[in-house]
């Protein structure tokens, strides 16, 4: 079939299963952010369900419209079926906005409305930063090894998208295990369920029925109503003005939006590894624009190309699955159905689908890179383990304070840090790795690939770039800062100088000589790498 005679079908039968997987992913994010805004930051329901949730739905609608068009254009150009890029609220960045922007404003002022205004102002400014990633995104994609980009995504998938939902399954095992085995049977094992019911629908439906029978869910229709999306220009301007009056907040915004456009780049690379190629710069502009549209309509939370395209590609989805998700999310948001769904769908029933997305991404990464590069993937995962630990240590300290324990030191207190070290908990090291974990994982994955392939100048360049970012606080720092020559920065400089200059001082024979151990099976051949001074 030639491209001229090919017609791309937006909707395919396989979109049905993919719909339930992506819908659950988006639904869980909306459930989490709405619960935190309402019960942690004391935002009234009319702000949460009347402004934030409809605004998020508008952003999702805008992004899905674009990525549906992009998928159709790509399919028509290539003359084959493609899977549209999944799209939604960025999970890691969502938590940074909740607890790095909205939370501090609320805790300092006890003004929930101001916290929301600053949130949408931050979202709009952050969207501009995210869109600017298009200026450097294509270049970064060209020089960054696939193992580095996919490895840092595997870290997010492993610790946040996979392990956290898995703990929620084990906290409610009767419902969780039932939904999990359905997902494993239908989506991992690919066996048909009775009546060819999509596994995601079956897992959520059975889990909801069990929760109702066990008294863990209830029908609550009090939040149902009509919440039309409207622009909030006045509130947006007020939020931006607050940001300009308190520029230290930009020290949180800029790094996290750098992470966001790199996340977009990584997810586009993940799609390419699965067989669908999209322009990374265009996607970064689209994600930034979607974030700004959401902010205008009341949502502080950045949107992005979603992690997990390989999972939907594996299900043979077209574009109908993202269209369906956008439509259902919009209807749920505009008519107040989200609070109703919160009441009847237990987290344990939806969590197995997130586990499936994480497993699919990691498995696809292993199949799309050379076996020797798995060492780089493993290295890229490690900073995210530290990020997970630091996040949970902070949650532990907050829980202790909320339970009435008095006189608690703060994380980072010198005496507490020393005590943790004595117990084998290296807080300072984990904290440094956790700050900018997405970029740190990508950089170290790229360095390891460069060393494996003998591309020392490329590896050294990444180390020097890391030294610059470390000195500015983009990575390994709590916020942006005047350039500082600290220990980590010096360490990166030493690494970069060694990788760039040492190969120039030794013979090609020494560089070509590798120490082979019995368990090594797949080092690259000489034709796969530029070994030596290149």
Coordinates of C-alpha atoms in Angstrom, one line a residue:
X1 CA 0.0 0.0 0.0
X2 CA 1.5 3.4 -1.0
X3 CA 1.1 6.5 1.3
X4 CA -1.2 8.1 -1.3
X5 CA -3.7 5.2 -1.1
X6 CA -3.6 4.9 2.6
X7 CA -6.3 6.2 4.9
X8 CA -5.7 6.4 8.6
X9 CA -8.6 5.3 10.8
X10 CA -8.7 7.4 14.0
X11 CA -10.7 4.7 15.8
X12 CA -9.9 1.0 15.9
X13 CA -11.3 -1.8 17.9
X14 CA -8.0 -2.0 19.8
X15 CA -8.4 1.6 21.0
X16 CA -11.0 0.3 23.5
X17 CA -8.5 -1.5 25.7
X18 CA -6.0 1.3 25.4
X19 CA -8.7 3.8 26.4
X20 CA -9.2 2.2 29.8
X21 CA -5.5 2.1 30.5
X22 CA -5.0 5.8 29.7
X23 CA -8.3 6.9 31.2
X24 CA -7.4 5.3 34.5
X25 CA -3.9 7.0 34.4
X26 CA -5.5 10.4 34.0
X27 CA -8.3 9.7 36.4
X28 CA -5.9 8.7 39.2
X29 CA -3.9 12.0 38.7
X30 CA -7.1 14.1 38.9
X31 CA -8.3 12.2 41.9
X32 CA -5.0 12.7 43.7
X33 CA -4.6 16.4 42.9
X34 CA -8.2 17.2 43.8
X35 CA -8.0 15.4 47.1
X36 CA -4.7 17.2 48.0
X37 CA -6.1 20.6 47.0
X38 CA -9.3 20.1 48.9
X39 CA -8.2 18.4 52.1
X40 CA -4.5 19.5 52.5
X41 CA -4.7 23.0 51.2
X42 CA -8.3 23.7 52.2
X43 CA -9.5 24.8 48.8
X44 CA -13.3 24.9 48.7
X45 CA -15.0 22.4 46.4
X46 CA -16.1 25.2 44.0
X47 CA -12.5 26.0 43.3
X48 CA -11.3 22.4 43.1
X49 CA -14.2 21.0 41.0
X50 CA -15.4 24.2 39.5
X51 CA -12.1 25.7 38.4
X52 CA -9.1 23.4 38.6
X53 CA -10.6 20.2 37.3
X54 CA -12.5 21.9 34.3
X55 CA -9.3 23.8 33.5
X56 CA -7.3 20.6 33.4
X57 CA -9.9 19.1 31.1
X58 CA -9.6 22.0 28.7
X59 CA -5.8 21.6 28.6
X60 CA -6.3 17.8 28.0
X61 CA -8.8 18.5 25.2
X62 CA -6.5 21.0 23.5
X63 CA -3.5 18.7 23.7
X64 CA -5.4 15.7 22.5
X65 CA -6.8 17.6 19.5
X66 CA -3.3 18.5 18.5
X67 CA -1.8 15.0 19.0
X68 CA -4.7 13.4 17.1
X69 CA -3.9 15.7 14.2
X70 CA -0.2 14.9 14.5
X71 CA -0.8 11.1 14.5
X72 CA -3.1 11.4 11.4
X73 CA -0.5 13.5 9.6
X74 CA 2.3 11.1 10.5
X75 CA 0.3 8.0 9.5
X76 CA -0.8 9.5 6.1
X77 CA 2.8 10.6 5.4
X78 CA 4.3 7.1 6.2
X79 CA 1.4 5.1 4.9
X80 CA 0.9 2.9 8.0
X81 CA -0.9 2.8 11.3
X82 CA 0.6 4.7 14.2
X83 CA -0.3 5.1 17.8
X84 CA -1.0 8.7 18.9
X85 CA 1.1 10.0 21.8
X86 CA -0.7 9.8 25.1
X87 CA -1.2 13.1 26.8
X88 CA -2.2 14.3 30.3
X89 CA -1.0 16.0 33.5
X90 CA 2.7 15.3 34.2
X91 CA 2.7 13.1 37.4
X92 CA 6.2 14.1 38.8
X93 CA 5.8 17.8 38.0
X94 CA 2.2 17.7 39.5
X95 CA 3.7 16.9 42.9
X96 CA 6.3 19.6 42.6
X97 CA 3.6 22.2 41.9
X98 CA 1.5 20.9 44.7
X99 CA 4.2 20.9 47.4
X100 CA 6.8 23.3 45.9
X101 CA 4.5 26.1 44.8
X102 CA 0.9 25.9 46.0
X103 CA 1.7 24.3 49.4
X104 CA 4.3 26.9 50.6
X105 CA 2.0 29.8 49.6
X106 CA -0.9 28.2 51.5
X107 CA 1.2 27.4 54.6
X108 CA 2.7 30.9 54.7
X109 CA -0.6 32.8 54.2
X110 CA -3.4 30.3 55.1
X111 CA -5.1 31.8 52.0
X112 CA -6.3 29.0 49.7
X113 CA -7.5 31.3 47.0
X114 CA -4.1 33.1 46.8
X115 CA -2.4 29.7 46.6
X116 CA -4.6 28.8 43.7
X117 CA -3.9 32.1 41.9
X118 CA -0.2 31.7 42.4
X119 CA -0.5 28.2 41.1
X120 CA -2.2 29.2 37.8
X121 CA 0.3 32.0 37.4
X122 CA 3.1 29.6 37.9
X123 CA 1.5 27.2 35.5
X124 CA 1.3 29.9 32.8
X125 CA 4.9 31.0 33.2
X126 CA 6.0 27.4 33.4
X127 CA 4.3 26.7 30.1
X128 CA 6.4 29.4 28.5
X129 CA 9.6 27.8 29.8
X130 CA 8.4 24.3 28.7
X131 CA 7.7 25.5 25.2
X132 CA 11.1 27.1 25.0
X133 CA 12.5 23.6 25.2
X134 CA 11.8 23.4 21.5
X135 CA 14.9 25.6 20.9
X136 CA 17.2 22.9 22.3
X137 CA 15.1 19.7 22.3
X138 CA 15.9 18.5 18.8
X139 CA 19.7 19.0 19.5
X140 CA 19.5 17.3 22.9
X141 CA 17.7 14.4 21.3
X142 CA 20.3 14.1 18.6
X143 CA 23.3 13.9 21.0
X144 CA 21.7 12.0 23.9
X145 CA 21.9 8.2 23.8
X146 CA 18.6 6.4 23.8
X147 CA 19.6 4.4 26.9
X148 CA 20.1 7.7 28.8
X149 CA 16.7 9.1 27.9
X150 CA 14.7 5.9 28.4
X151 CA 16.7 4.9 31.5
X152 CA 15.6 8.0 33.4
X153 CA 12.0 7.3 32.3
X154 CA 12.4 3.7 33.6
X155 CA 13.4 5.3 37.0
X156 CA 10.2 7.3 37.2
X157 CA 8.2 4.2 36.0
X158 CA 9.8 1.9 38.5
X159 CA 9.6 4.0 41.7
X160 CA 6.6 6.3 41.2
X161 CA 4.3 4.8 38.5
X162 CA 4.9 1.1 39.5
X163 CA 6.0 0.7 43.1
X164 CA 3.6 3.3 44.7
X165 CA 0.5 1.8 43.1
X166 CA 1.8 -1.6 44.0
X167 CA 1.9 -0.6 47.7
X168 CA -1.7 0.6 47.4
X169 CA -2.7 -2.8 46.0
X170 CA -1.1 -4.5 49.0
X171 CA -2.8 -2.1 51.4
X172 CA -6.1 -3.3 50.1
X173 CA -5.3 -6.8 48.9
X174 CA -8.8 -8.2 48.5
X175 CA -9.7 -5.7 45.8
X176 CA -6.2 -5.0 44.7
X177 CA -5.1 -8.6 44.0
X178 CA -8.4 -9.2 42.1
X179 CA -7.9 -6.2 39.8
X180 CA -4.2 -7.0 39.5
X181 CA -4.7 -10.6 38.3
X182 CA -7.2 -9.3 35.7
X183 CA -4.6 -6.8 34.4
X184 CA -1.8 -9.4 34.3
X185 CA -4.1 -11.9 32.5
X186 CA -5.5 -9.5 29.9
X187 CA -2.8 -6.9 29.3
X188 CA 0.5 -8.6 30.2
X189 CA -0.4 -12.2 29.2
X190 CA -2.7 -10.9 26.4
X191 CA -5.3 -13.6 27.1
X192 CA -8.9 -12.7 26.2
X193 CA -11.4 -12.1 29.0
X194 CA -15.0 -13.4 28.7
X195 CA -16.9 -11.5 26.1
X196 CA -13.7 -9.8 25.0
X197 CA -14.1 -7.3 27.8
X198 CA -11.2 -4.9 28.0
X199 CA -9.0 -5.8 31.0
X200 CA -8.9 -2.2 32.3
X201 CA -12.7 -1.9 32.3
X202 CA -13.0 -5.3 33.9
X203 CA -10.5 -4.5 36.7
X204 CA -12.1 -1.2 37.5
X205 CA -15.7 -2.6 37.3
X206 CA -15.0 -5.6 39.5
X207 CA -13.0 -3.5 41.9
X208 CA -15.8 -1.0 42.2
X209 CA -18.4 -3.7 42.8
X210 CA -16.3 -5.3 45.4
X211 CA -15.7 -2.0 47.2
X212 CA -19.4 -1.3 47.2
X213 CA -20.1 -4.8 48.6
X214 CA -17.4 -4.4 51.3
X215 CA -18.7 -0.9 52.3
X216 CA -15.5 0.8 51.1
X217 CA -17.3 2.9 48.4
X218 CA -20.5 4.9 48.3
X219 CA -22.7 6.8 45.8
X220 CA -22.2 10.5 46.5
X221 CA -24.1 12.7 44.0
X222 CA -23.7 16.0 46.0
X223 CA -21.0 17.3 43.7
X224 CA -22.8 16.7 40.4
X225 CA -23.7 19.9 38.6
X226 CA -22.6 22.0 35.7
X227 CA -19.2 23.6 35.9
X228 CA -18.5 25.3 32.5
X229 CA -14.9 26.1 31.8
X230 CA -14.3 29.9 31.9
X231 CA -11.0 31.9 31.6
X232 CA -9.7 33.5 34.8
X233 CA -7.6 36.3 33.5
X234 CA -7.9 38.4 36.6
X235 CA -6.8 35.6 38.9
X236 CA -4.0 34.7 36.5
X237 CA -2.7 38.2 36.5
X238 CA -2.8 38.4 40.3
X239 CA -0.9 35.1 40.5
X240 CA 1.8 36.4 38.0
X241 CA 2.1 39.6 40.0
X242 CA 2.7 37.7 43.2
X243 CA 5.4 35.7 41.4
X244 CA 7.1 38.8 40.2
X245 CA 6.9 40.3 43.7
X246 CA 8.4 37.0 45.1
X247 CA 11.0 36.0 42.5
X248 CA 12.4 33.3 44.7
X249 CA 9.5 31.1 43.5
X250 CA 11.0 31.2 40.0
X251 CA 13.9 29.2 41.5
X252 CA 11.4 26.3 41.8
X253 CA 9.6 26.9 38.5
X254 CA 12.5 27.1 36.1
X255 CA 14.2 23.8 37.0
X256 CA 11.0 21.8 37.2
X257 CA 9.9 23.0 33.8
X258 CA 13.3 22.1 32.4
X259 CA 12.6 18.7 33.8
X260 CA 9.1 18.8 32.1
X261 CA 10.4 19.5 28.6
X262 CA 13.1 16.9 29.0
X263 CA 10.4 14.5 30.1
X264 CA 8.6 15.3 26.8
X265 CA 11.8 14.6 24.9
X266 CA 12.2 11.3 26.7
X267 CA 8.7 10.2 26.1
X268 CA 8.9 11.1 22.4
X269 CA 12.1 9.0 22.2
X270 CA 10.2 6.2 24.0
X271 CA 7.6 6.4 21.2
X272 CA 10.3 6.3 18.5
X273 CA 11.8 3.2 20.2
X274 CA 8.4 1.6 20.0
X275 CA 8.1 2.4 16.3
X276 CA 6.4 5.8 16.0
X277 CA 8.5 8.9 15.2
X278 CA 7.3 12.3 16.1
X279 CA 9.0 15.8 16.0
X280 CA 10.3 16.5 19.5
X281 CA 10.4 20.3 19.1
X282 CA 6.8 20.5 17.9
X283 CA 5.7 18.3 20.9
X284 CA 7.5 20.5 23.4
X285 CA 5.8 23.6 22.0
X286 CA 2.4 21.8 22.1
X287 CA 3.0 20.7 25.7
X288 CA 3.9 24.3 26.8
X289 CA 0.9 25.7 25.0
X290 CA -1.4 23.1 26.6
X291 CA -0.1 24.1 30.0
X292 CA -0.7 27.8 29.4
X293 CA -4.3 27.1 28.1
X294 CA -5.0 25.0 31.3
X295 CA -3.7 27.9 33.5
X296 CA -5.9 30.4 31.8
X297 CA -8.9 28.2 32.5
X298 CA -7.9 27.5 36.1
X299 CA -5.6 24.5 36.3
X300 CA -2.1 25.1 37.7
X301 CA -0.8 21.7 36.6
X302 CA 1.5 21.2 33.6
X303 CA 0.5 18.8 30.8
X304 CA 2.9 16.8 28.8
X305 CA 3.3 13.8 26.4
X306 CA 2.6 11.0 28.8
X307 CA 4.9 8.2 29.8
X308 CA 3.7 4.8 28.5
X309 CA 3.4 5.1 24.7
X310 CA 4.9 1.6 24.2
X311 CA 2.1 0.1 26.3
X312 CA -0.5 1.6 24.1
X313 CA 1.5 0.7 21.0
X314 CA 1.6 -2.9 22.2
X315 CA -2.2 -2.8 22.4
X316 CA -2.3 -1.6 18.7
X317 CA -4.1 1.6 19.5
X318 CA -4.6 4.3 16.9
X319 CA -5.8 7.8 18.0
X320 CA -9.3 6.9 19.2
X321 CA -8.1 6.1 22.7
X322 CA -6.8 9.6 23.5
X323 CA -9.9 11.1 21.9
X324 CA -12.1 8.9 24.1
X325 CA -10.1 9.8 27.2
X326 CA -10.3 13.5 26.5
X327 CA -14.1 13.3 25.9
X328 CA -14.9 11.3 29.1
X329 CA -12.5 13.5 31.2
X330 CA -14.2 16.6 29.8
X331 CA -17.7 15.4 30.5
X332 CA -16.7 14.2 34.0
X333 CA -15.1 17.6 34.7
X334 CA -17.8 19.9 33.3
X335 CA -20.6 18.0 35.1
X336 CA -19.0 17.3 38.4
X337 CA -18.7 13.5 37.9
X338 CA -15.1 13.3 39.2
X339 CA -16.2 13.6 42.8
X340 CA -18.8 10.9 42.1
X341 CA -16.2 8.6 40.6
X342 CA -13.9 9.3 43.5
X343 CA -16.6 7.8 45.7
X344 CA -17.1 4.5 43.9
X345 CA -13.7 3.6 42.4
X346 CA -11.2 2.5 45.0
X347 CA -7.5 3.3 44.3
X348 CA -6.7 -0.4 44.6
X349 CA -8.8 -1.2 41.6
X350 CA -7.2 1.4 39.3
X351 CA -3.6 1.0 40.6
X352 CA -2.9 -2.2 38.6
X353 CA -3.2 -0.4 35.3
X354 CA -0.4 2.0 36.4
X355 CA 1.7 -1.1 37.3
X356 CA 1.0 -2.3 33.7
X357 CA 2.2 1.0 32.2
X358 CA 5.4 0.9 34.3
X359 CA 6.1 -2.7 33.3
X360 CA 5.5 -2.1 29.6
X361 CA 7.9 0.9 29.5
X362 CA 10.7 -1.0 31.3
X363 CA 10.2 -4.1 29.1
X364 CA 10.1 -2.0 25.9
X365 CA 13.3 -0.2 26.9
X366 CA 15.1 -3.6 27.4
X367 CA 14.0 -4.6 23.9
X368 CA 14.9 -1.4 22.1
X369 CA 18.5 -0.9 23.2
X370 CA 21.7 -3.0 22.9
X371 CA 22.1 -5.4 25.8
X372 CA 25.4 -3.8 26.8
X373 CA 23.5 -0.5 27.3
X374 CA 21.3 -2.0 30.1
X375 CA 24.1 -1.0 32.5
X376 CA 23.4 2.6 31.5
X377 CA 19.7 2.2 32.0
X378 CA 20.3 0.7 35.4
X379 CA 22.5 3.7 36.4
X380 CA 19.9 6.1 35.1
X381 CA 17.3 4.6 37.4
X382 CA 19.3 5.1 40.6
X383 CA 18.7 8.8 41.1
X384 CA 15.0 8.2 41.1
X385 CA 15.4 5.7 44.0
X386 CA 17.0 8.5 46.0
X387 CA 14.2 10.8 45.0
X388 CA 11.7 8.3 46.2
X389 CA 13.5 7.9 49.5
X390 CA 13.7 11.6 50.2
X391 CA 10.1 12.1 49.3
X392 CA 9.0 9.4 51.7
X393 CA 11.3 10.6 54.5
X394 CA 9.7 14.0 54.2
X395 CA 6.2 12.3 54.3
X396 CA 7.3 10.5 57.5
X397 CA 8.4 13.7 59.2
X398 CA 5.2 15.4 58.2
X399 CA 3.2 12.5 59.6
X400 CA 5.0 12.5 62.9
X401 CA 4.3 16.2 63.2
X402 CA 0.6 15.8 62.3
X403 CA 0.3 13.0 64.9
X404 CA 1.3 15.3 67.7
X405 CA 5.0 14.5 68.1
X406 CA 6.7 17.7 69.4
X407 CA 10.2 19.0 69.0
X408 CA 10.9 17.2 65.8
X409 CA 14.0 18.4 63.8
X410 CA 13.6 19.2 60.2
X411 CA 15.1 17.0 57.5
X412 CA 18.5 18.4 56.8
X413 CA 19.1 19.3 60.5
X414 CA 22.8 18.6 61.1
X415 CA 22.2 16.4 64.2
X416 CA 19.5 14.4 62.4
X417 CA 21.6 14.0 59.3
X418 CA 24.5 12.7 61.5
X419 CA 22.2 10.3 63.3
X420 CA 20.8 9.0 60.0
X421 CA 24.3 8.4 58.7
X422 CA 25.1 6.4 61.8
X423 CA 22.1 4.2 60.9
X424 CA 23.3 3.8 57.4
X425 CA 20.8 6.3 55.8
X426 CA 22.9 8.6 53.7
X427 CA 20.6 11.6 53.7
X428 CA 23.0 14.1 52.1
X429 CA 23.8 11.8 49.2
X430 CA 20.2 10.8 48.6
X431 CA 19.2 14.5 48.8
X432 CA 21.8 15.5 46.2
X433 CA 20.7 12.7 43.8
X434 CA 17.0 13.5 44.3
X435 CA 17.3 17.1 43.3
X436 CA 16.9 17.1 39.5
X437 CA 16.7 13.3 39.3
X438 CA 15.3 13.3 35.8
X439 CA 18.3 15.2 34.4
X440 CA 20.8 13.4 36.6
X441 CA 19.6 10.0 35.5
X442 CA 19.7 11.1 31.8
X443 CA 23.3 12.5 32.2
X444 CA 24.7 9.5 33.9
X445 CA 23.0 7.2 31.5
X446 CA 24.6 9.1 28.6
X447 CA 28.0 9.0 30.3
X448 CA 27.9 5.3 30.8
X449 CA 26.8 4.7 27.2
X450 CA 29.6 6.9 26.0
X451 CA 32.2 4.9 28.0
X452 CA 30.7 1.5 26.8
X453 CA 30.8 2.6 23.2
X454 CA 34.2 4.3 23.5
X455 CA 32.7 7.7 22.6
X456 CA 34.7 9.5 25.3
X457 CA 34.4 13.0 24.1
X458 CA 30.6 12.7 24.1
X459 CA 30.6 11.2 27.6
X460 CA 33.0 14.0 28.8
X461 CA 30.8 16.6 27.3
X462 CA 27.8 15.4 29.3
X463 CA 30.0 15.5 32.5
X464 CA 31.1 19.1 31.8
X465 CA 27.4 20.1 31.2
X466 CA 26.5 18.4 34.5
X467 CA 29.2 20.5 36.2
X468 CA 27.7 23.7 34.9
X469 CA 24.1 22.7 35.9
X470 CA 25.3 21.6 39.3
X471 CA 27.1 24.9 39.9
X472 CA 23.9 26.7 39.0
X473 CA 21.7 24.5 41.2
X474 CA 19.7 23.0 38.3
X475 CA 20.7 19.6 39.6
X476 CA 21.8 18.6 43.1
X477 CA 20.5 21.9 44.5
X478 CA 17.3 23.1 46.2
X479 CA 17.0 26.1 43.9
X480 CA 18.9 28.1 41.3
X481 CA 21.9 30.0 42.6
X482 CA 24.9 32.0 41.6
X483 CA 27.5 29.6 40.2
X484 CA 29.3 27.8 43.0
X485 CA 32.4 25.5 42.9
X486 CA 31.2 22.8 45.4
X487 CA 32.4 19.3 45.7
X488 CA 29.9 17.8 43.3
X489 CA 30.7 20.3 40.6
X490 CA 34.4 19.7 41.0
X491 CA 33.7 15.9 40.8
X492 CA 31.9 16.4 37.5
X493 CA 34.8 18.5 36.2
X494 CA 37.3 15.9 37.1
X495 CA 35.2 13.2 35.4
X496 CA 34.7 15.4 32.2
X497 CA 38.4 16.3 32.0
X498 CA 39.5 12.6 32.4
X499 CA 37.1 11.4 29.7
X500 CA 38.0 14.1 27.2
X501 CA 41.8 14.2 27.6
X502 CA 43.0 10.8 28.9
X503 CA 42.2 9.0 25.6
X504 CA 44.4 11.5 23.9
X505 CA 47.4 10.4 26.0
X506 CA 47.3 6.7 25.4
X507 CA 47.6 4.5 22.3
X508 CA 44.8 3.3 20.2
X509 CA 45.8 -0.3 21.1
X510 CA 45.4 0.4 24.8
X511 CA 41.9 1.9 24.2
X512 CA 40.9 -1.1 22.0
X513 CA 42.0 -3.6 24.7
X514 CA 39.1 -4.5 26.9
X515 CA 39.2 -6.7 30.0
X516 CA 36.6 -9.3 29.3
X517 CA 35.0 -11.3 32.1
X518 CA 33.0 -14.5 31.7
X519 CA 29.6 -12.9 32.2
X520 CA 30.0 -10.3 29.5
X521 CA 28.2 -11.2 26.3
X522 CA 27.6 -8.1 24.3
X523 CA 30.2 -5.3 24.1
X524 CA 29.9 -3.3 20.9
X525 CA 32.0 -4.2 18.0
X526 CA 34.5 -1.7 16.7
X527 CA 32.3 -0.6 13.9
X528 CA 29.6 0.3 16.4
X529 CA 31.7 2.9 18.2
X530 CA 34.3 5.5 17.6
X531 CA 36.9 4.4 20.0
X532 CA 39.9 6.7 20.8
X533 CA 40.2 10.4 20.3
X534 CA 36.9 11.1 18.6

